[in-house]
Amino acid sequence: MAKMLSRVAPWLASHKDGTAPAGTSVRTLGGSDTSALRRLALQDPVANVFILSHLRAAGTAAPTSGGAAVIGIFNDGILVGACWTGANLVPVQLDPAFAGLVAAAANVSGRRYASAFGPAEPVLALHAELAGLGHTAHEVRAEQPLMTLSGPPSVEPNRELALGRLADFDRILPACAAMFEEEVGYSPFLGGREFYSRRVEGLIRQGHSLVHLNPAGEVVFKAELGAVTPDVTQIQGVWLNPLYRGQGLSSGYMAAVVEQARKIAPVTSLYVNGFNSRARAAYQRVGFREVGTFATVLF
């Protein structure tokens, strides 16, 4: 790999138009590329849990019925990098030197992306290239520690956390929407409720929604296992009701999430905003340790 990349670097400055140098090709992956994409992603099953989870569910690297696709970078016919292009952009083992090629290919669709997220270096390189193509970001979170826990939690789990139930969907959905708006600054219902509602319902049906409702039926805490493989789960959507913040509850709830996640896969992961020192401290108390750095660009 290192030798191949040393051949790529010299042409980076001269291929800002997205054209590929000799020996390198860029194309949308199809079903026949599924095994190659899986092998590529398994080089780092924690960082690439999103695409591995997709491949587990879909069974193919081919474009989805909704128009999402994976752009592949090939060197002498070998898949050496990729990027999911759906509502979001998610690089897969993508060397930053290929960011211009991926950005040019992603731009052709005319799609406006909600975000780019994943390992910091390729995400920030994609942002730089996309900015030159007119994709303006409204926020760049350049430092998001990627954290994992490979054993049981270090604190006692809160036993009141349970799997979300469809019977409680009308209570869980507003909490999920509140988390989303607090995190990204706008409502997930912009443009309609259907897509986001289906996402939340799907997580409940899969047993990947975790929630504690108080006796009045209000959500106190919730989280989801947003990406799941037999090896790794990724916790997403962590939210504690503002009425219960500052009471030292987060660690117990997160320990309970880990306890549930370990029933599915041995490694539990998450990524957190670098500026959120309180959340980072809570995760560290539970036993999470930093293994890398993600970045998120919100367009």
PDB file of N, CA and C in Angstrom, residues 21-112:
ATOM      1  N   PRO A  21      -5.131   9.428 -13.077  1.00  0.00           N
ATOM      2  CA  PRO A  21      -3.842   9.198 -13.721  1.00  0.00           C
ATOM      3  C   PRO A  21      -3.775   7.787 -14.292  1.00  0.00           C
ATOM      4  N   ALA A  22      -2.739   7.517 -15.037  1.00  0.00           N
ATOM      5  CA  ALA A  22      -2.561   6.196 -15.620  1.00  0.00           C
ATOM      6  C   ALA A  22      -2.558   5.136 -14.527  1.00  0.00           C
ATOM      7  N   GLY A  23      -3.286   4.054 -14.770  1.00  0.00           N
ATOM      8  CA  GLY A  23      -3.342   2.942 -13.816  1.00  0.00           C
ATOM      9  C   GLY A  23      -4.400   3.094 -12.758  1.00  0.00           C
ATOM     10  N   THR A  24      -5.040   4.278 -12.680  1.00  0.00           N
ATOM     11  CA  THR A  24      -6.069   4.527 -11.670  1.00  0.00           C
ATOM     12  C   THR A  24      -7.404   4.773 -12.356  1.00  0.00           C
ATOM     13  N   SER A  25      -8.454   4.159 -11.825  1.00  0.00           N
ATOM     14  CA  SER A  25      -9.798   4.363 -12.364  1.00  0.00           C
ATOM     15  C   SER A  25     -10.775   4.620 -11.232  1.00  0.00           C
ATOM     16  N   VAL A  26     -11.842   5.310 -11.553  1.00  0.00           N
ATOM     17  CA  VAL A  26     -12.871   5.684 -10.591  1.00  0.00           C
ATOM     18  C   VAL A  26     -14.214   5.275 -11.165  1.00  0.00           C
ATOM     19  N   ARG A  27     -14.999   4.532 -10.400  1.00  0.00           N
ATOM     20  CA  ARG A  27     -16.327   4.153 -10.890  1.00  0.00           C
ATOM     21  C   ARG A  27     -17.235   3.785  -9.723  1.00  0.00           C
ATOM     22  N   THR A  28     -18.531   3.759  -9.997  1.00  0.00           N
ATOM     23  CA  THR A  28     -19.504   3.299  -9.016  1.00  0.00           C
ATOM     24  C   THR A  28     -19.423   1.785  -8.899  1.00  0.00           C
ATOM     25  N   LEU A  29     -19.392   1.302  -7.670  1.00  0.00           N
ATOM     26  CA  LEU A  29     -19.287  -0.131  -7.454  1.00  0.00           C
ATOM     27  C   LEU A  29     -20.606  -0.837  -7.754  1.00  0.00           C
ATOM     28  N   GLY A  30     -20.477  -2.080  -8.180  1.00  0.00           N
ATOM     29  CA  GLY A  30     -21.632  -2.926  -8.445  1.00  0.00           C
ATOM     30  C   GLY A  30     -21.598  -4.162  -7.580  1.00  0.00           C
ATOM     31  N   GLY A  31     -22.542  -5.045  -7.829  1.00  0.00           N
ATOM     32  CA  GLY A  31     -22.622  -6.257  -7.030  1.00  0.00           C
ATOM     33  C   GLY A  31     -21.368  -7.101  -7.075  1.00  0.00           C
ATOM     34  N   SER A  32     -20.696  -7.127  -8.211  1.00  0.00           N
ATOM     35  CA  SER A  32     -19.485  -7.944  -8.343  1.00  0.00           C
ATOM     36  C   SER A  32     -18.320  -7.417  -7.507  1.00  0.00           C
ATOM     37  N   ASP A  33     -18.453  -6.186  -7.003  1.00  0.00           N
ATOM     38  CA  ASP A  33     -17.394  -5.589  -6.187  1.00  0.00           C
ATOM     39  C   ASP A  33     -17.618  -5.801  -4.685  1.00  0.00           C
ATOM     40  N   THR A  34     -18.670  -6.517  -4.320  1.00  0.00           N
ATOM     41  CA  THR A  34     -19.039  -6.643  -2.908  1.00  0.00           C
ATOM     42  C   THR A  34     -17.916  -7.233  -2.064  1.00  0.00           C
ATOM     43  N   SER A  35     -17.326  -8.330  -2.518  1.00  0.00           N
ATOM     44  CA  SER A  35     -16.265  -8.970  -1.733  1.00  0.00           C
ATOM     45  C   SER A  35     -15.055  -8.059  -1.587  1.00  0.00           C
ATOM     46  N   ALA A  36     -14.702  -7.351  -2.660  1.00  0.00           N
ATOM     47  CA  ALA A  36     -13.549  -6.452  -2.601  1.00  0.00           C
ATOM     48  C   ALA A  36     -13.805  -5.306  -1.628  1.00  0.00           C
ATOM     49  N   LEU A  37     -15.024  -4.772  -1.628  1.00  0.00           N
ATOM     50  CA  LEU A  37     -15.352  -3.682  -0.703  1.00  0.00           C
ATOM     51  C   LEU A  37     -15.323  -4.182   0.737  1.00  0.00           C
ATOM     52  N   ARG A  38     -15.842  -5.371   0.967  1.00  0.00           N
ATOM     53  CA  ARG A  38     -15.816  -5.922   2.318  1.00  0.00           C
ATOM     54  C   ARG A  38     -14.377  -6.130   2.793  1.00  0.00           C
ATOM     55  N   ARG A  39     -13.523  -6.661   1.932  1.00  0.00           N
ATOM     56  CA  ARG A  39     -12.115  -6.861   2.313  1.00  0.00           C
ATOM     57  C   ARG A  39     -11.447  -5.529   2.633  1.00  0.00           C
ATOM     58  N   LEU A  40     -11.740  -4.521   1.831  1.00  0.00           N
ATOM     59  CA  LEU A  40     -11.165  -3.199   2.062  1.00  0.00           C
ATOM     60  C   LEU A  40     -11.615  -2.670   3.418  1.00  0.00           C
ATOM     61  N   ALA A  41     -12.902  -2.743   3.706  1.00  0.00           N
ATOM     62  CA  ALA A  41     -13.442  -2.201   4.949  1.00  0.00           C
ATOM     63  C   ALA A  41     -12.927  -2.957   6.164  1.00  0.00           C
ATOM     64  N   LEU A  42     -12.692  -4.245   6.027  1.00  0.00           N
ATOM     65  CA  LEU A  42     -12.220  -5.054   7.154  1.00  0.00           C
ATOM     66  C   LEU A  42     -10.786  -4.742   7.553  1.00  0.00           C
ATOM     67  N   GLN A  43     -10.103  -3.904   6.772  1.00  0.00           N
ATOM     68  CA  GLN A  43      -8.781  -3.445   7.200  1.00  0.00           C
ATOM     69  C   GLN A  43      -8.881  -2.646   8.501  1.00  0.00           C
ATOM     70  N   ASP A  44     -10.055  -2.036   8.752  1.00  0.00           N
ATOM     71  CA  ASP A  44     -10.307  -1.333  10.012  1.00  0.00           C
ATOM     72  C   ASP A  44     -11.796  -1.472  10.328  1.00  0.00           C
ATOM     73  N   PRO A  45     -12.185  -2.580  10.972  1.00  0.00           N
ATOM     74  CA  PRO A  45     -13.615  -2.840  11.200  1.00  0.00           C
ATOM     75  C   PRO A  45     -14.282  -1.850  12.144  1.00  0.00           C
ATOM     76  N   VAL A  46     -13.508  -1.128  12.950  1.00  0.00           N
ATOM     77  CA  VAL A  46     -14.101  -0.120  13.830  1.00  0.00           C
ATOM     78  C   VAL A  46     -14.413   1.150  13.043  1.00  0.00           C
ATOM     79  N   ALA A  47     -13.423   1.686  12.349  1.00  0.00           N
ATOM     80  CA  ALA A  47     -13.639   2.919  11.585  1.00  0.00           C
ATOM     81  C   ALA A  47     -14.644   2.724  10.464  1.00  0.00           C
ATOM     82  N   ASN A  48     -14.730   1.500   9.927  1.00  0.00           N
ATOM     83  CA  ASN A  48     -15.585   1.234   8.767  1.00  0.00           C
ATOM     84  C   ASN A  48     -16.856   0.479   9.123  1.00  0.00           C
ATOM     85  N   VAL A  49     -17.291   0.580  10.376  1.00  0.00           N
ATOM     86  CA  VAL A  49     -18.473  -0.171  10.788  1.00  0.00           C
ATOM     87  C   VAL A  49     -19.718   0.264  10.011  1.00  0.00           C
ATOM     88  N   PHE A  50     -19.781   1.528   9.585  1.00  0.00           N
ATOM     89  CA  PHE A  50     -20.949   1.986   8.828  1.00  0.00           C
ATOM     90  C   PHE A  50     -21.125   1.183   7.543  1.00  0.00           C
ATOM     91  N   ILE A  51     -20.075   1.096   6.727  1.00  0.00           N
ATOM     92  CA  ILE A  51     -20.214   0.410   5.443  1.00  0.00           C
ATOM     93  C   ILE A  51     -20.333  -1.093   5.642  1.00  0.00           C
ATOM     94  N   LEU A  52     -19.657  -1.635   6.647  1.00  0.00           N
ATOM     95  CA  LEU A  52     -19.779  -3.064   6.918  1.00  0.00           C
ATOM     96  C   LEU A  52     -21.189  -3.414   7.384  1.00  0.00           C
ATOM     97  N   SER A  53     -21.792  -2.524   8.145  1.00  0.00           N
ATOM     98  CA  SER A  53     -23.177  -2.729   8.565  1.00  0.00           C
ATOM     99  C   SER A  53     -24.111  -2.687   7.359  1.00  0.00           C
ATOM    100  N   HIS A  54     -23.848  -1.750   6.451  1.00  0.00           N
ATOM    101  CA  HIS A  54     -24.664  -1.675   5.230  1.00  0.00           C
ATOM    102  C   HIS A  54     -24.530  -2.945   4.405  1.00  0.00           C
ATOM    103  N   LEU A  55     -23.305  -3.411   4.232  1.00  0.00           N
ATOM    104  CA  LEU A  55     -23.097  -4.630   3.443  1.00  0.00           C
ATOM    105  C   LEU A  55     -23.769  -5.832   4.100  1.00  0.00           C
ATOM    106  N   ARG A  56     -23.764  -5.867   5.408  1.00  0.00           N
ATOM    107  CA  ARG A  56     -24.427  -6.964   6.121  1.00  0.00           C
ATOM    108  C   ARG A  56     -25.932  -6.939   5.854  1.00  0.00           C
ATOM    109  N   ALA A  57     -26.513  -5.743   5.838  1.00  0.00           N
ATOM    110  CA  ALA A  57     -27.959  -5.620   5.639  1.00  0.00           C
ATOM    111  C   ALA A  57     -28.357  -5.798   4.185  1.00  0.00           C
ATOM    112  N   ALA A  58     -27.594  -5.173   3.277  1.00  0.00           N
ATOM    113  CA  ALA A  58     -27.966  -5.179   1.862  1.00  0.00           C
ATOM    114  C   ALA A  58     -27.431  -6.386   1.118  1.00  0.00           C
ATOM    115  N   GLY A  59     -26.274  -6.891   1.543  1.00  0.00           N
ATOM    116  CA  GLY A  59     -25.663  -8.035   0.886  1.00  0.00           C
ATOM    117  C   GLY A  59     -24.970  -7.710  -0.415  1.00  0.00           C
ATOM    118  N   THR A  60     -24.869  -6.429  -0.738  1.00  0.00           N
ATOM    119  CA  THR A  60     -24.270  -6.050  -2.013  1.00  0.00           C
ATOM    120  C   THR A  60     -23.695  -4.643  -1.941  1.00  0.00           C
ATOM    121  N   ALA A  61     -22.680  -4.394  -2.783  1.00  0.00           N
ATOM    122  CA  ALA A  61     -22.109  -3.062  -2.914  1.00  0.00           C
ATOM    123  C   ALA A  61     -22.819  -2.241  -3.990  1.00  0.00           C
ATOM    124  N   ALA A  62     -23.796  -2.836  -4.651  1.00  0.00           N
ATOM    125  CA  ALA A  62     -24.515  -2.153  -5.727  1.00  0.00           C
ATOM    126  C   ALA A  62     -25.324  -0.980  -5.189  1.00  0.00           C
ATOM    127  N   PRO A  63     -25.633   0.001  -6.032  1.00  0.00           N
ATOM    128  CA  PRO A  63     -26.454   1.132  -5.588  1.00  0.00           C
ATOM    129  C   PRO A  63     -27.785   0.684  -5.000  1.00  0.00           C
ATOM    130  N   THR A  64     -28.282   1.450  -4.048  1.00  0.00           N
ATOM    131  CA  THR A  64     -29.548   1.129  -3.405  1.00  0.00           C
ATOM    132  C   THR A  64     -30.704   1.648  -4.246  1.00  0.00           C
ATOM    133  N   SER A  65     -31.894   1.200  -3.909  1.00  0.00           N
ATOM    134  CA  SER A  65     -33.085   1.659  -4.630  1.00  0.00           C
ATOM    135  C   SER A  65     -33.316   3.153  -4.417  1.00  0.00           C
ATOM    136  N   GLY A  66     -32.782   3.693  -3.318  1.00  0.00           N
ATOM    137  CA  GLY A  66     -32.929   5.114  -3.049  1.00  0.00           C
ATOM    138  C   GLY A  66     -31.876   5.981  -3.700  1.00  0.00           C
ATOM    139  N   GLY A  67     -30.951   5.373  -4.420  1.00  0.00           N
ATOM    140  CA  GLY A  67     -29.951   6.143  -5.160  1.00  0.00           C
ATOM    141  C   GLY A  67     -28.608   6.286  -4.486  1.00  0.00           C
ATOM    142  N   ALA A  68     -28.433   5.745  -3.288  1.00  0.00           N
ATOM    143  CA  ALA A  68     -27.114   5.775  -2.654  1.00  0.00           C
ATOM    144  C   ALA A  68     -26.189   4.797  -3.364  1.00  0.00           C
ATOM    145  N   ALA A  69     -24.917   5.122  -3.419  1.00  0.00           N
ATOM    146  CA  ALA A  69     -23.951   4.283  -4.130  1.00  0.00           C
ATOM    147  C   ALA A  69     -22.589   4.412  -3.476  1.00  0.00           C
ATOM    148  N   VAL A  70     -21.680   3.536  -3.865  1.00  0.00           N
ATOM    149  CA  VAL A  70     -20.302   3.580  -3.374  1.00  0.00           C
ATOM    150  C   VAL A  70     -19.377   3.855  -4.548  1.00  0.00           C
ATOM    151  N   ILE A  71     -18.592   4.912  -4.440  1.00  0.00           N
ATOM    152  CA  ILE A  71     -17.581   5.232  -5.434  1.00  0.00           C
ATOM    153  C   ILE A  71     -16.307   4.479  -5.073  1.00  0.00           C
ATOM    154  N   GLY A  72     -15.740   3.796  -6.035  1.00  0.00           N
ATOM    155  CA  GLY A  72     -14.519   3.045  -5.792  1.00  0.00           C
ATOM    156  C   GLY A  72     -13.335   3.616  -6.539  1.00  0.00           C
ATOM    157  N   ILE A  73     -12.173   3.602  -5.909  1.00  0.00           N
ATOM    158  CA  ILE A  73     -10.916   3.998  -6.536  1.00  0.00           C
ATOM    159  C   ILE A  73     -10.110   2.723  -6.768  1.00  0.00           C
ATOM    160  N   PHE A  74      -9.722   2.489  -8.002  1.00  0.00           N
ATOM    161  CA  PHE A  74      -8.968   1.290  -8.360  1.00  0.00           C
ATOM    162  C   PHE A  74      -7.579   1.671  -8.843  1.00  0.00           C
ATOM    163  N   ASN A  75      -6.599   0.897  -8.444  1.00  0.00           N
ATOM    164  CA  ASN A  75      -5.246   1.050  -8.950  1.00  0.00           C
ATOM    165  C   ASN A  75      -4.842  -0.263  -9.588  1.00  0.00           C
ATOM    166  N   ASP A  76      -4.635  -0.235 -10.898  1.00  0.00           N
ATOM    167  CA  ASP A  76      -4.330  -1.450 -11.651  1.00  0.00           C
ATOM    168  C   ASP A  76      -5.352  -2.544 -11.371  1.00  0.00           C
ATOM    169  N   GLY A  77      -6.627  -2.131 -11.300  1.00  0.00           N
ATOM    170  CA  GLY A  77      -7.722  -3.071 -11.132  1.00  0.00           C
ATOM    171  C   GLY A  77      -8.002  -3.499  -9.708  1.00  0.00           C
ATOM    172  N   ILE A  78      -7.237  -3.024  -8.747  1.00  0.00           N
ATOM    173  CA  ILE A  78      -7.424  -3.395  -7.342  1.00  0.00           C
ATOM    174  C   ILE A  78      -8.103  -2.243  -6.609  1.00  0.00           C
ATOM    175  N   LEU A  79      -9.171  -2.551  -5.865  1.00  0.00           N
ATOM    176  CA  LEU A  79      -9.882  -1.533  -5.095  1.00  0.00           C
ATOM    177  C   LEU A  79      -9.004  -1.070  -3.940  1.00  0.00           C
ATOM    178  N   VAL A  80      -8.631   0.208  -3.942  1.00  0.00           N
ATOM    179  CA  VAL A  80      -7.717   0.735  -2.927  1.00  0.00           C
ATOM    180  C   VAL A  80      -8.363   1.806  -2.044  1.00  0.00           C
ATOM    181  N   GLY A  81      -9.573   2.194  -2.344  1.00  0.00           N
ATOM    182  CA  GLY A  81     -10.281   3.192  -1.547  1.00  0.00           C
ATOM    183  C   GLY A  81     -11.702   3.303  -2.046  1.00  0.00           C
ATOM    184  N   ALA A  82     -12.589   3.805  -1.188  1.00  0.00           N
ATOM    185  CA  ALA A  82     -13.984   3.920  -1.577  1.00  0.00           C
ATOM    186  C   ALA A  82     -14.643   5.021  -0.773  1.00  0.00           C
ATOM    187  N   CYS A  83     -15.856   5.373  -1.173  1.00  0.00           N
ATOM    188  CA  CYS A  83     -16.625   6.373  -0.435  1.00  0.00           C
ATOM    189  C   CYS A  83     -18.104   6.142  -0.666  1.00  0.00           C
ATOM    190  N   TRP A  84     -18.831   5.969   0.421  1.00  0.00           N
ATOM    191  CA  TRP A  84     -20.293   5.885   0.360  1.00  0.00           C
ATOM    192  C   TRP A  84     -20.838   7.258  -0.001  1.00  0.00           C
ATOM    193  N   THR A  85     -21.769   7.309  -0.949  1.00  0.00           N
ATOM    194  CA  THR A  85     -22.410   8.562  -1.329  1.00  0.00           C
ATOM    195  C   THR A  85     -23.910   8.368  -1.278  1.00  0.00           C
ATOM    196  N   GLY A  86     -24.512   8.803  -0.184  1.00  0.00           N
ATOM    197  CA  GLY A  86     -25.956   8.739  -0.023  1.00  0.00           C
ATOM    198  C   GLY A  86     -26.411  10.098   0.462  1.00  0.00           C
ATOM    199  N   ALA A  87     -27.181  10.112   1.535  1.00  0.00           N
ATOM    200  CA  ALA A  87     -27.495  11.401   2.149  1.00  0.00           C
ATOM    201  C   ALA A  87     -26.215  12.025   2.703  1.00  0.00           C
ATOM    202  N   ASN A  88     -25.255  11.135   3.050  1.00  0.00           N
ATOM    203  CA  ASN A  88     -23.971  11.569   3.587  1.00  0.00           C
ATOM    204  C   ASN A  88     -22.832  10.962   2.767  1.00  0.00           C
ATOM    205  N   LEU A  89     -21.646  11.479   2.980  1.00  0.00           N
ATOM    206  CA  LEU A  89     -20.430  10.926   2.394  1.00  0.00           C
ATOM    207  C   LEU A  89     -19.637  10.242   3.499  1.00  0.00           C
ATOM    208  N   VAL A  90     -19.240   8.986   3.246  1.00  0.00           N
ATOM    209  CA  VAL A  90     -18.508   8.230   4.262  1.00  0.00           C
ATOM    210  C   VAL A  90     -17.322   7.537   3.591  1.00  0.00           C
ATOM    211  N   PRO A  91     -16.102   8.047   3.783  1.00  0.00           N
ATOM    212  CA  PRO A  91     -14.936   7.425   3.152  1.00  0.00           C
ATOM    213  C   PRO A  91     -14.615   6.073   3.781  1.00  0.00           C
ATOM    214  N   VAL A  92     -14.091   5.169   2.944  1.00  0.00           N
ATOM    215  CA  VAL A  92     -13.710   3.831   3.380  1.00  0.00           C
ATOM    216  C   VAL A  92     -12.254   3.598   2.977  1.00  0.00           C
ATOM    217  N   GLN A  93     -11.362   3.597   3.940  1.00  0.00           N
ATOM    218  CA  GLN A  93      -9.929   3.387   3.684  1.00  0.00           C
ATOM    219  C   GLN A  93      -9.445   4.287   2.542  1.00  0.00           C
ATOM    220  N   LEU A  94      -9.908   5.508   2.551  1.00  0.00           N
ATOM    221  CA  LEU A  94      -9.619   6.437   1.460  1.00  0.00           C
ATOM    222  C   LEU A  94      -8.399   7.281   1.802  1.00  0.00           C
ATOM    223  N   ASP A  95      -7.328   7.119   1.032  1.00  0.00           N
ATOM    224  CA  ASP A  95      -6.177   7.981   1.223  1.00  0.00           C
ATOM    225  C   ASP A  95      -6.558   9.400   0.807  1.00  0.00           C
ATOM    226  N   PRO A  96      -6.178  10.428   1.593  1.00  0.00           N
ATOM    227  CA  PRO A  96      -6.531  11.806   1.240  1.00  0.00           C
ATOM    228  C   PRO A  96      -6.102  12.211  -0.163  1.00  0.00           C
ATOM    229  N   ALA A  97      -5.087  11.554  -0.709  1.00  0.00           N
ATOM    230  CA  ALA A  97      -4.652  11.882  -2.062  1.00  0.00           C
ATOM    231  C   ALA A  97      -5.728  11.630  -3.104  1.00  0.00           C
ATOM    232  N   PHE A  98      -6.704  10.776  -2.780  1.00  0.00           N
ATOM    233  CA  PHE A  98      -7.776  10.467  -3.725  1.00  0.00           C
ATOM    234  C   PHE A  98      -9.008  11.341  -3.531  1.00  0.00           C
ATOM    235  N   ALA A  99      -8.961  12.280  -2.597  1.00  0.00           N
ATOM    236  CA  ALA A  99     -10.144  13.076  -2.280  1.00  0.00           C
ATOM    237  C   ALA A  99     -10.666  13.848  -3.490  1.00  0.00           C
ATOM    238  N   GLY A 100      -9.767  14.373  -4.315  1.00  0.00           N
ATOM    239  CA  GLY A 100     -10.199  15.125  -5.490  1.00  0.00           C
ATOM    240  C   GLY A 100     -10.968  14.266  -6.473  1.00  0.00           C
ATOM    241  N   LEU A 101     -10.522  13.035  -6.664  1.00  0.00           N
ATOM    242  CA  LEU A 101     -11.212  12.132  -7.577  1.00  0.00           C
ATOM    243  C   LEU A 101     -12.590  11.779  -7.053  1.00  0.00           C
ATOM    244  N   VAL A 102     -12.683  11.496  -5.758  1.00  0.00           N
ATOM    245  CA  VAL A 102     -13.979  11.156  -5.169  1.00  0.00           C
ATOM    246  C   VAL A 102     -14.913  12.353  -5.200  1.00  0.00           C
ATOM    247  N   ALA A 103     -14.421  13.525  -4.857  1.00  0.00           N
ATOM    248  CA  ALA A 103     -15.258  14.724  -4.857  1.00  0.00           C
ATOM    249  C   ALA A 103     -15.807  15.010  -6.248  1.00  0.00           C
ATOM    250  N   ALA A 104     -14.964  14.863  -7.263  1.00  0.00           N
ATOM    251  CA  ALA A 104     -15.425  15.105  -8.634  1.00  0.00           C
ATOM    252  C   ALA A 104     -16.505  14.116  -9.024  1.00  0.00           C
ATOM    253  N   ALA A 105     -16.322  12.828  -8.656  1.00  0.00           N
ATOM    254  CA  ALA A 105     -17.315  11.818  -8.989  1.00  0.00           C
ATOM    255  C   ALA A 105     -18.609  12.049  -8.219  1.00  0.00           C
ATOM    256  N   ALA A 106     -18.519  12.410  -6.931  1.00  0.00           N
ATOM    257  CA  ALA A 106     -19.706  12.657  -6.123  1.00  0.00           C
ATOM    258  C   ALA A 106     -20.466  13.886  -6.614  1.00  0.00           C
ATOM    259  N   ASN A 107     -19.731  14.851  -7.134  1.00  0.00           N
ATOM    260  CA  ASN A 107     -20.359  16.094  -7.585  1.00  0.00           C
ATOM    261  C   ASN A 107     -21.173  15.906  -8.854  1.00  0.00           C
ATOM    262  N   VAL A 108     -20.824  14.912  -9.649  1.00  0.00           N
ATOM    263  CA  VAL A 108     -21.508  14.681 -10.918  1.00  0.00           C
ATOM    264  C   VAL A 108     -22.990  14.413 -10.723  1.00  0.00           C
ATOM    265  N   SER A 109     -23.345  13.743  -9.612  1.00  0.00           N
ATOM    266  CA  SER A 109     -24.743  13.372  -9.381  1.00  0.00           C
ATOM    267  C   SER A 109     -25.638  14.577  -9.155  1.00  0.00           C
ATOM    268  N   GLY A 110     -25.057  15.698  -8.761  1.00  0.00           N
ATOM    269  CA  GLY A 110     -25.863  16.869  -8.448  1.00  0.00           C
ATOM    270  C   GLY A 110     -26.498  16.807  -7.075  1.00  0.00           C
ATOM    271  N   ARG A 111     -26.214  15.757  -6.324  1.00  0.00           N
ATOM    272  CA  ARG A 111     -26.792  15.584  -4.986  1.00  0.00           C
ATOM    273  C   ARG A 111     -26.189  16.606  -4.023  1.00  0.00           C
ATOM    274  N   ARG A 112     -27.014  17.086  -3.105  1.00  0.00           N
ATOM    275  CA  ARG A 112     -26.513  17.916  -2.019  1.00  0.00           C
ATOM    276  C   ARG A 112     -26.404  17.040  -0.784  1.00  0.00           C
TER     277      ARG A 112
END
